[in-house]
Coordinates of C-alpha atoms and ligand atoms in Angstrom, one line a residue:
M1 CA -13.2 -6.6 12.4
A2 CA -15.8 -3.9 11.7
H3 CA -14.8 -0.3 12.0
D4 CA -18.2 1.3 12.2
A5 CA -18.0 0.8 16.0
T6 CA -17.2 3.7 18.4
P7 CA -14.2 5.7 17.1
Q8 CA -11.1 5.5 19.2
P9 CA -9.3 8.9 19.1
A10 CA -5.5 9.1 19.8
T11 CA -3.2 11.9 20.8
A12 CA 0.5 12.4 20.1
R13 CA 2.6 14.8 22.1
R14 CA 6.0 16.5 21.8
S15 CA 8.4 13.7 22.6
P16 CA 12.0 13.3 23.9
P17 CA 14.6 12.1 21.3
L18 CA 13.6 8.8 19.7
S19 CA 16.2 6.1 20.0
G20 CA 16.6 2.3 19.5
T21 CA 16.2 -0.3 16.8
A22 CA 12.9 -1.3 15.3
R23 CA 11.5 -3.7 12.7
V24 CA 8.4 -2.7 10.8
P25 CA 5.9 -5.4 9.7
G26 CA 6.1 -7.2 6.4
D27 CA 5.4 -5.4 3.1
K28 CA 1.7 -5.2 2.5
S29 CA 1.9 -5.5 -1.3
I30 CA 4.1 -8.6 -1.1
S31 CA 2.0 -10.1 1.8
H32 CA -1.3 -9.9 -0.2
R33 CA 0.4 -11.4 -3.2
S34 CA 2.0 -14.2 -1.1
F35 CA -1.4 -15.3 0.1
M36 CA -2.9 -15.0 -3.4
F37 CA -0.2 -16.7 -5.4
G38 CA 0.4 -19.4 -2.7
G39 CA -3.3 -20.1 -2.6
L40 CA -3.4 -20.5 -6.3
A41 CA -0.2 -22.5 -6.9
S42 CA 0.2 -26.2 -6.8
G43 CA 1.9 -27.6 -3.7
E44 CA 3.1 -25.9 -0.6
T45 CA 4.1 -22.2 -0.1
R46 CA 5.8 -21.2 3.2
I47 CA 5.8 -17.6 4.2
T48 CA 7.7 -15.8 7.0
G49 CA 7.6 -12.1 7.8
L50 CA 4.0 -11.8 6.6
L51 CA 2.1 -8.6 7.5
E52 CA -0.7 -9.9 9.8
G53 CA -2.7 -6.7 9.3
E54 CA -6.5 -6.9 8.7
D55 CA -6.2 -6.1 5.0
V56 CA -3.9 -9.1 4.3
M57 CA -6.0 -11.4 6.5
R58 CA -9.0 -10.6 4.4
T59 CA -7.1 -11.8 1.3
G60 CA -6.2 -15.0 3.2
Q61 CA -9.9 -15.5 4.1
A62 CA -10.9 -15.0 0.4
M63 CA -8.4 -17.5 -0.8
K64 CA -9.6 -20.0 1.8
A65 CA -13.2 -19.4 0.7
M66 CA -12.0 -20.4 -2.8
G67 CA -10.4 -23.6 -1.8
A68 CA -6.9 -22.8 -0.6
H69 CA -5.6 -24.3 2.7
I70 CA -3.9 -21.7 4.9
E71 CA -2.5 -22.3 8.4
K72 CA -0.1 -20.8 10.7
H73 CA 2.6 -23.0 12.2
G74 CA 4.8 -21.1 14.7
D75 CA 6.1 -18.0 12.8
E76 CA 5.4 -19.5 9.4
W77 CA 2.3 -19.5 7.2
V78 CA 1.9 -22.7 5.3
I79 CA -0.4 -22.8 2.3
R80 CA -1.6 -25.6 0.1
G81 CA -2.9 -24.0 -3.1
T82 CA -5.6 -25.2 -5.5
G83 CA -3.5 -25.2 -8.6
N84 CA -3.8 -22.6 -11.4
G85 CA -7.3 -22.5 -12.9
A86 CA -8.8 -24.6 -10.0
L87 CA -10.2 -22.0 -7.6
L88 CA -13.7 -22.8 -6.4
Q89 CA -16.8 -20.6 -6.3
P90 CA -17.0 -19.1 -2.8
E91 CA -20.2 -19.9 -0.9
G92 CA -20.8 -16.3 0.2
P93 CA -19.6 -12.7 -0.7
L94 CA -15.9 -12.0 -0.3
D95 CA -15.6 -9.3 2.3
F96 CA -12.4 -7.2 1.7
G97 CA -13.0 -4.7 4.5
N98 CA -10.8 -1.7 3.8
A99 CA -8.5 -3.4 1.3
G100 CA -8.2 -1.9 -2.2
T101 CA -5.3 -4.1 -3.1
G102 CA -6.9 -7.3 -1.9
S103 CA -10.2 -6.6 -3.7
R104 CA -8.9 -5.3 -7.0
L105 CA -6.3 -8.0 -7.4
T106 CA -8.8 -10.7 -6.5
M107 CA -11.3 -9.4 -9.0
G108 CA -8.6 -10.0 -11.6
L109 CA -7.7 -13.3 -10.2
V110 CA -11.2 -14.8 -10.2
G111 CA -13.1 -12.6 -12.6
T112 CA -12.3 -14.8 -15.6
Y113 CA -13.5 -18.0 -13.8
D114 CA -16.7 -19.5 -15.1
M115 CA -18.4 -18.8 -11.8
E116 CA -20.1 -16.0 -9.8
T117 CA -18.2 -14.0 -7.2
T118 CA -19.4 -11.1 -5.1
F119 CA -17.1 -8.5 -3.5
I120 CA -18.1 -6.3 -0.6
G121 CA -16.1 -3.9 1.7
D122 CA -16.4 -1.2 4.3
A123 CA -17.6 2.4 3.7
S124 CA -14.2 3.5 2.5
L125 CA -13.7 0.6 0.0
S126 CA -17.3 0.9 -1.2
S127 CA -16.7 4.5 -2.2
R128 CA -13.6 3.7 -4.3
P129 CA -13.7 3.4 -8.1
M130 CA -13.6 -0.2 -9.3
G131 CA -14.3 0.6 -13.0
R132 CA -10.5 0.8 -13.6
V133 CA -10.4 -3.0 -13.0
L134 CA -13.8 -3.9 -14.4
E135 CA -13.1 -2.1 -17.7
P136 CA -10.3 -4.6 -18.8
L137 CA -12.2 -7.5 -17.3
R138 CA -15.2 -6.7 -19.4
Q139 CA -12.9 -6.7 -22.5
M140 CA -11.9 -10.2 -21.5
G141 CA -15.5 -11.4 -21.5
V142 CA -16.3 -10.9 -17.8
Q143 CA -19.9 -9.9 -17.0
V144 CA -20.5 -7.4 -14.2
V145 CA -23.7 -8.9 -13.0
E146 CA -24.2 -6.3 -10.3
A147 CA -22.4 -3.1 -9.2
A148 CA -23.4 0.0 -7.2
P149 CA -23.5 3.3 -9.3
G150 CA -20.1 4.3 -10.7
D151 CA -18.8 0.7 -10.7
R152 CA -18.5 0.6 -7.0
M153 CA -19.0 -2.3 -4.5
P154 CA -21.0 -4.4 -3.9
I155 CA -19.9 -6.0 -7.2
T156 CA -20.8 -9.4 -8.6
L157 CA -18.7 -10.8 -11.4
R158 CA -19.5 -13.8 -13.7
G159 CA -16.7 -15.1 -15.9
P160 CA -17.1 -16.5 -19.4
K161 CA -16.5 -20.1 -20.4
H162 CA -13.2 -19.0 -21.9
A163 CA -11.8 -15.6 -21.3
A164 CA -10.3 -13.7 -24.3
P165 CA -6.6 -12.6 -24.0
I166 CA -6.3 -8.8 -24.5
T167 CA -3.6 -6.1 -24.9
Y168 CA -4.3 -3.5 -22.3
R169 CA -2.6 -0.2 -21.9
V170 CA -3.0 0.9 -18.3
P171 CA -4.5 4.4 -18.4
M172 CA -3.3 5.6 -15.0
A173 CA -0.2 4.8 -12.9
S174 CA -1.6 1.8 -11.0
A175 CA 0.1 -1.4 -9.9
Q176 CA -3.3 -2.7 -8.9
V177 CA -4.8 -2.3 -12.3
K178 CA -1.7 -3.8 -14.0
S179 CA -1.8 -6.7 -11.6
A180 CA -5.5 -7.4 -12.0
V181 CA -5.1 -7.8 -15.7
L182 CA -2.0 -10.0 -15.4
L183 CA -3.8 -12.2 -12.8
A184 CA -6.9 -12.4 -15.1
G185 CA -4.4 -13.5 -17.8
L186 CA -3.3 -16.5 -15.6
N187 CA -6.7 -18.1 -16.3
T188 CA -7.0 -17.1 -20.0
P189 CA -5.8 -19.1 -23.0
G190 CA -2.9 -17.5 -25.0
I191 CA -0.9 -14.4 -24.2
T192 CA -2.3 -11.4 -22.3
T193 CA -0.3 -8.2 -22.7
V194 CA -0.2 -5.2 -20.3
I195 CA 1.4 -2.0 -21.5
E196 CA 2.6 0.1 -18.7
P197 CA 3.7 3.6 -19.8
V198 CA 4.8 4.6 -16.2
M199 CA 6.5 2.0 -14.2
T200 CA 4.8 1.1 -10.9
R201 CA 5.7 -1.4 -8.2
D202 CA 6.7 -4.7 -9.9
H203 CA 6.0 -7.2 -7.2
T204 CA 3.4 -9.1 -9.3
E205 CA 5.8 -9.5 -12.2
K206 CA 8.7 -10.6 -10.0
M207 CA 6.6 -13.0 -7.8
L208 CA 4.7 -14.6 -10.6
K209 CA 7.9 -15.4 -12.3
G210 CA 9.2 -16.9 -9.1
F211 CA 6.1 -19.1 -8.9
G212 CA 6.9 -20.3 -12.4
A213 CA 4.6 -18.2 -14.6
N214 CA 5.7 -17.7 -18.2
L215 CA 6.0 -13.9 -17.9
T216 CA 8.3 -11.6 -19.8
V217 CA 8.9 -7.8 -19.7
E218 CA 10.2 -5.7 -22.6
T219 CA 11.0 -2.0 -22.1
D220 CA 10.9 0.0 -25.3
E221 CA 13.1 3.0 -26.2
R222 CA 10.5 5.4 -24.5
G223 CA 10.7 3.5 -21.3
V224 CA 7.2 1.9 -21.8
R225 CA 7.0 -1.6 -20.3
H226 CA 5.3 -4.4 -22.3
I227 CA 4.4 -7.3 -20.0
F228 CA 3.4 -10.6 -21.5
I229 CA 1.9 -13.4 -19.6
E230 CA 1.0 -16.8 -20.9
G231 CA -2.2 -18.2 -19.4
Q232 CA -3.1 -21.6 -18.0
G233 CA 0.4 -22.5 -17.1
K234 CA 1.5 -24.3 -13.9
L235 CA 2.4 -22.3 -10.8
T236 CA 4.4 -24.1 -8.1
G237 CA 4.5 -23.2 -4.4
Q238 CA 7.5 -21.2 -3.1
V239 CA 9.3 -20.2 0.1
I240 CA 8.9 -16.5 0.8
A241 CA 10.5 -14.2 3.4
V242 CA 8.6 -10.9 3.3
P243 CA 10.8 -7.9 3.8
G244 CA 9.8 -4.9 6.0
D245 CA 7.3 -2.5 4.4
P246 CA 9.0 0.7 3.3
S247 CA 5.6 2.5 3.5
S248 CA 5.2 1.6 7.2
A249 CA 8.9 2.4 7.8
G250 CA 8.1 5.9 6.6
F251 CA 6.3 6.7 9.9
P252 CA 9.2 6.1 12.4
L253 CA 11.6 7.4 9.8
V254 CA 9.9 10.8 9.5
A255 CA 9.3 10.9 13.3
A256 CA 13.1 10.5 13.9
L257 CA 13.9 13.2 11.3
I258 CA 11.6 15.8 13.0
V259 CA 12.0 15.0 16.7
P260 CA 15.2 16.8 17.8
G261 CA 18.1 14.5 19.0
S262 CA 16.6 11.3 17.6
D263 CA 18.8 8.5 16.3
I264 CA 17.0 5.2 15.4
T265 CA 17.7 2.2 13.1
I266 CA 14.9 0.5 11.2
E267 CA 16.0 -3.0 10.1
N268 CA 15.2 -5.1 7.1
V269 CA 13.4 -2.6 4.9
L270 CA 12.5 -3.4 1.3
M271 CA 14.5 -1.3 -1.0
N272 CA 12.9 -2.2 -4.4
P273 CA 13.5 0.9 -6.5
T274 CA 9.8 1.2 -7.3
R275 CA 9.2 1.9 -3.6
T276 CA 12.1 4.2 -2.5
G277 CA 10.8 7.6 -3.6
L278 CA 10.2 8.8 0.0
L279 CA 13.8 8.0 1.0
L280 CA 15.2 9.9 -2.0
T281 CA 13.0 12.9 -1.3
L282 CA 13.9 13.0 2.4
Q283 CA 17.5 12.8 1.5
E284 CA 17.1 15.7 -0.9
M285 CA 15.5 17.6 1.9
G286 CA 18.7 17.1 4.0
G287 CA 17.5 14.1 6.0
Q288 CA 20.3 12.1 7.5
I289 CA 19.4 8.6 6.4
D290 CA 22.2 6.0 6.2
I291 CA 21.5 2.9 4.2
L292 CA 23.3 0.1 6.0
N293 CA 24.0 -3.5 5.1
P294 CA 22.4 -3.4 1.7
R295 CA 21.7 -7.0 0.7
N296 CA 19.4 -9.2 -1.4
A297 CA 16.9 -11.5 0.2
G298 CA 14.6 -13.7 -1.8
G299 CA 15.0 -11.7 -5.0
E300 CA 14.4 -8.3 -3.3
D301 CA 16.9 -5.6 -2.2
V302 CA 16.7 -4.9 1.5
A303 CA 18.7 -2.7 3.9
D304 CA 18.7 -1.3 7.4
L305 CA 18.1 2.5 7.8
R306 CA 19.8 4.6 10.4
V307 CA 17.9 7.9 10.7
R308 CA 18.9 10.9 12.7
Y309 CA 17.2 14.2 13.5
S310 CA 17.8 16.6 10.7
E311 CA 17.2 20.2 9.8
L312 CA 15.1 19.7 6.7
K313 CA 14.7 22.1 3.7
G314 CA 11.7 22.3 1.4
V315 CA 12.1 20.8 -2.1
T316 CA 10.0 20.3 -5.3
V317 CA 9.0 16.7 -5.7
P318 CA 8.6 15.9 -9.4
A319 CA 5.4 14.3 -10.7
E320 CA 7.4 11.4 -12.2
R321 CA 8.4 10.3 -8.7
A322 CA 4.8 9.8 -7.6
P323 CA 4.4 6.1 -8.4
S324 CA 7.5 5.2 -6.3
M325 CA 6.1 7.0 -3.2
I326 CA 2.4 7.1 -3.8
D327 CA 1.4 5.9 -0.3
E328 CA 4.0 8.2 1.4
Y329 CA 2.7 11.7 0.6
P330 CA 0.8 12.1 3.8
V331 CA 3.9 11.4 5.9
L332 CA 6.1 13.5 3.5
A333 CA 3.7 16.4 4.0
V334 CA 4.2 16.1 7.7
A335 CA 8.0 16.2 7.2
A336 CA 7.5 19.2 5.0
A337 CA 5.6 20.9 7.9
F338 CA 8.8 21.0 9.9
A339 CA 11.1 21.9 6.9
E340 CA 12.5 25.4 6.2
G341 CA 10.8 26.9 3.2
E342 CA 8.2 25.4 0.8
T343 CA 7.8 21.8 -0.4
V344 CA 5.8 21.4 -3.6
M345 CA 4.4 18.0 -4.4
Q346 CA 3.1 17.4 -7.9
G347 CA 1.3 14.7 -9.9
L348 CA -0.9 13.7 -7.0
E349 CA -4.2 12.9 -8.8
E350 CA -4.2 9.3 -7.7
L351 CA -4.2 10.4 -4.0
R352 CA -7.9 11.4 -4.5
V353 CA -8.9 7.8 -4.8
K354 CA -7.0 6.1 -2.0
E355 CA -8.6 4.8 1.2
S356 CA -9.8 8.5 1.5
D357 CA -9.3 11.5 -0.7
R358 CA -5.8 11.8 0.8
L359 CA -5.0 15.1 -0.8
A360 CA -7.9 16.8 0.9
A361 CA -7.5 14.9 4.2
V362 CA -3.8 15.9 4.4
A363 CA -4.4 19.5 3.6
N364 CA -7.3 19.8 6.0
G365 CA -5.3 18.1 8.8
L366 CA -2.3 20.3 8.2
K367 CA -4.5 23.5 8.3
L368 CA -6.3 22.4 11.4
N369 CA -2.9 22.1 13.1
G370 CA -1.6 25.5 12.0
V371 CA 0.4 24.6 8.9
D372 CA 0.3 27.0 5.9
C373 CA -0.5 24.9 2.8
T374 CA -2.2 25.0 -0.5
E375 CA -4.2 22.2 -2.0
G376 CA -4.3 22.1 -5.8
E377 CA -6.2 19.8 -8.1
A378 CA -3.3 17.4 -8.1
S379 CA -0.7 19.2 -6.0
L380 CA 0.1 20.2 -2.5
S381 CA 2.4 23.0 -1.3
V382 CA 3.5 23.0 2.3
R383 CA 5.3 25.9 4.0
G384 CA 7.1 24.5 7.0
V385 CA 7.9 25.8 10.5
P386 CA 11.3 24.4 11.6
G387 CA 11.0 23.5 15.3
G388 CA 7.2 23.2 15.0
K389 CA 6.5 26.4 17.0
G390 CA 2.8 27.1 17.0
L391 CA 1.9 23.8 15.3
G392 CA -0.6 21.4 16.7
G393 CA -4.0 21.8 18.2
E394 CA -5.2 23.0 21.7
P395 CA -5.8 20.0 24.0
K396 CA -9.5 20.4 23.5
G397 CA -9.1 21.3 19.9
E398 CA -10.7 19.5 17.0
A399 CA -9.4 16.1 16.0
V400 CA -8.0 15.4 12.5
K401 CA -10.6 13.5 10.5
T402 CA -9.0 10.3 9.3
H403 CA -11.9 9.1 7.1
L404 CA -11.2 5.4 7.7
D405 CA -7.7 5.9 6.4
H406 CA -4.8 4.3 8.3
R407 CA -2.1 6.4 6.7
I408 CA -3.8 9.7 7.6
A409 CA -4.1 8.5 11.2
M410 CA -0.4 7.5 11.5
S411 CA 0.9 10.6 9.7
F412 CA -0.8 13.0 12.0
L413 CA 0.2 11.1 15.1
V414 CA 3.8 11.5 13.8
M415 CA 3.2 15.2 13.4
G416 CA 2.2 15.5 17.1
L417 CA 5.6 14.1 18.2
A418 CA 7.4 17.3 17.1
S419 CA 4.7 20.0 17.1
E420 CA 4.5 22.5 20.0
K421 CA 1.0 21.4 20.9
P422 CA -0.5 17.9 20.8
V423 CA -2.2 16.5 17.7
T424 CA -5.3 14.4 18.0
V425 CA -6.8 12.1 15.4
D426 CA -10.4 11.1 15.5
D427 CA -9.9 7.3 15.1
R428 CA -6.9 5.0 15.4
A429 CA -8.8 1.8 14.7
M430 CA -7.8 1.7 11.0
I431 CA -4.1 1.5 11.8
A432 CA -4.6 -2.2 12.3
T433 CA -5.2 -2.6 8.6
S434 CA -1.6 -2.2 7.7
F435 CA 0.5 -1.6 10.9
P436 CA -1.0 -3.3 13.9
E437 CA 2.2 -2.8 15.9
F438 CA 2.4 1.0 15.3
M439 CA 1.5 2.3 18.7
G440 CA 3.8 -0.2 20.6
L441 CA 6.7 0.3 18.2
M442 CA 6.5 4.0 18.3
T443 CA 6.1 4.1 22.1
R444 CA 9.2 1.8 22.5
L445 CA 11.2 4.3 20.5
G446 CA 10.2 7.0 22.9
A447 CA 7.1 8.5 21.2
R448 CA 4.4 9.9 23.5
I449 CA 1.2 8.6 21.9
D450 CA -1.9 7.5 23.7
Ligands
LIG501 C1 -0.6 -1.3 -4.4 C2 -0.6 -0.3 -5.3 C3 -0.9 1.1 -5.1 C4 -0.8 1.4 -3.6 C5 -1.4 0.4 -2.7 C6 -0.7 -1.0 -2.9 C7 -0.3 -2.7 -4.8 O1 -2.3 1.4 -5.5 O2 -1.3 2.7 -3.3 O3 -1.3 0.7 -1.4 O4 0.1 -3.5 -3.9 O5 -0.4 -3.0 -6.0 P1 -2.6 1.9 -7.0 O6 -2.4 0.8 -7.9 O7 -4.1 2.3 -6.8 O8 -1.7 3.0 -7.2

């Protein structure tokens, strides 16, 4: 779906206590990888709980364009993959829409193939830096035949006859860059090594091992991870149950913490420790979040979360925690707007290159709605107003600019549920990229959003 059509604004209003039980859609990171690895592996992969958001569907279409068979049978996605090393040259450009993860991981996956592949995306994706992925690919012998200035999309890659295995130290905390190099290593003779000084989400490592890749991880005495992958091995189709996305769970979770009297349960949420920074931070702020029925499902920890309205207090969130909650800062900033005292968030440089410049988008949205905050180069300080008195815009006030960013839209709609005056966002359309059920799910819990 194109999002350059007429924007669809949405408004959230102060709501009665939220209550009930909800299930958020499948984890976006795992869903992208399920389509990719299933499309690549030999034999059949069956997936339940897949996030059917636009971003993930783009990855599915790309895998189909390169030879994978992907079909939905009832609740299950059934894939017949090409076999490792056997993807086909797509007939046209691969259009990734808004999806950074889909496009960057796929550049790694197919960049080393002896064929030409073109990547395009929407205005947001076309403004995001791709050099972080192209740089290691160039070292492996991949030619960047065409790219917009600053290594941006549209990008055309042409792989070498035989890619060269490299040792690559990831220069920023990025699971996408780590994953792109590991996936490039799948089609490269010998051992490709990724050195990861700061641990980021480890779904690629865990899932590739599950599909049969010869991948090992060693962590040295300084906590630096060395990931080794042997190329050109066989991958075999798997059965995958995708757990609920903790990043999506963050929206109803913060909503319940800030709307007085709320008591909700969110079921089946992924609890992988590389993804739980928001939970930890909200608990430190005094959030009543009970972790119920912790269990392991398909190699991942999951649990149900009972969340009750809480009087939150400001905290300092250390920079080291950023990788485990990188997508959650917008909604954390909203929680901080209702906390007593100041919340200081540090180590936010990567927020500047997300679907939007999220640091600026959050600070501007907060200010527009009466929140006292300071935007630093890589930090954000928010001084909260418990009870939300005076927060929000006038009914005819200016809307929050979402800049084609789903998480900015959802975060500010959550804000409007507890602020004194309504909060309006300029466009809800992008929410469909990661959480198509957002409006319905929130409304069922009692949220007033339209
Ligand atoms: C993701 C990695 C993160 C995250 C994104 C999903 C992934 O991006 O923000 O939403 O699935 O690997 P970076 O690698 O750019 O931090």
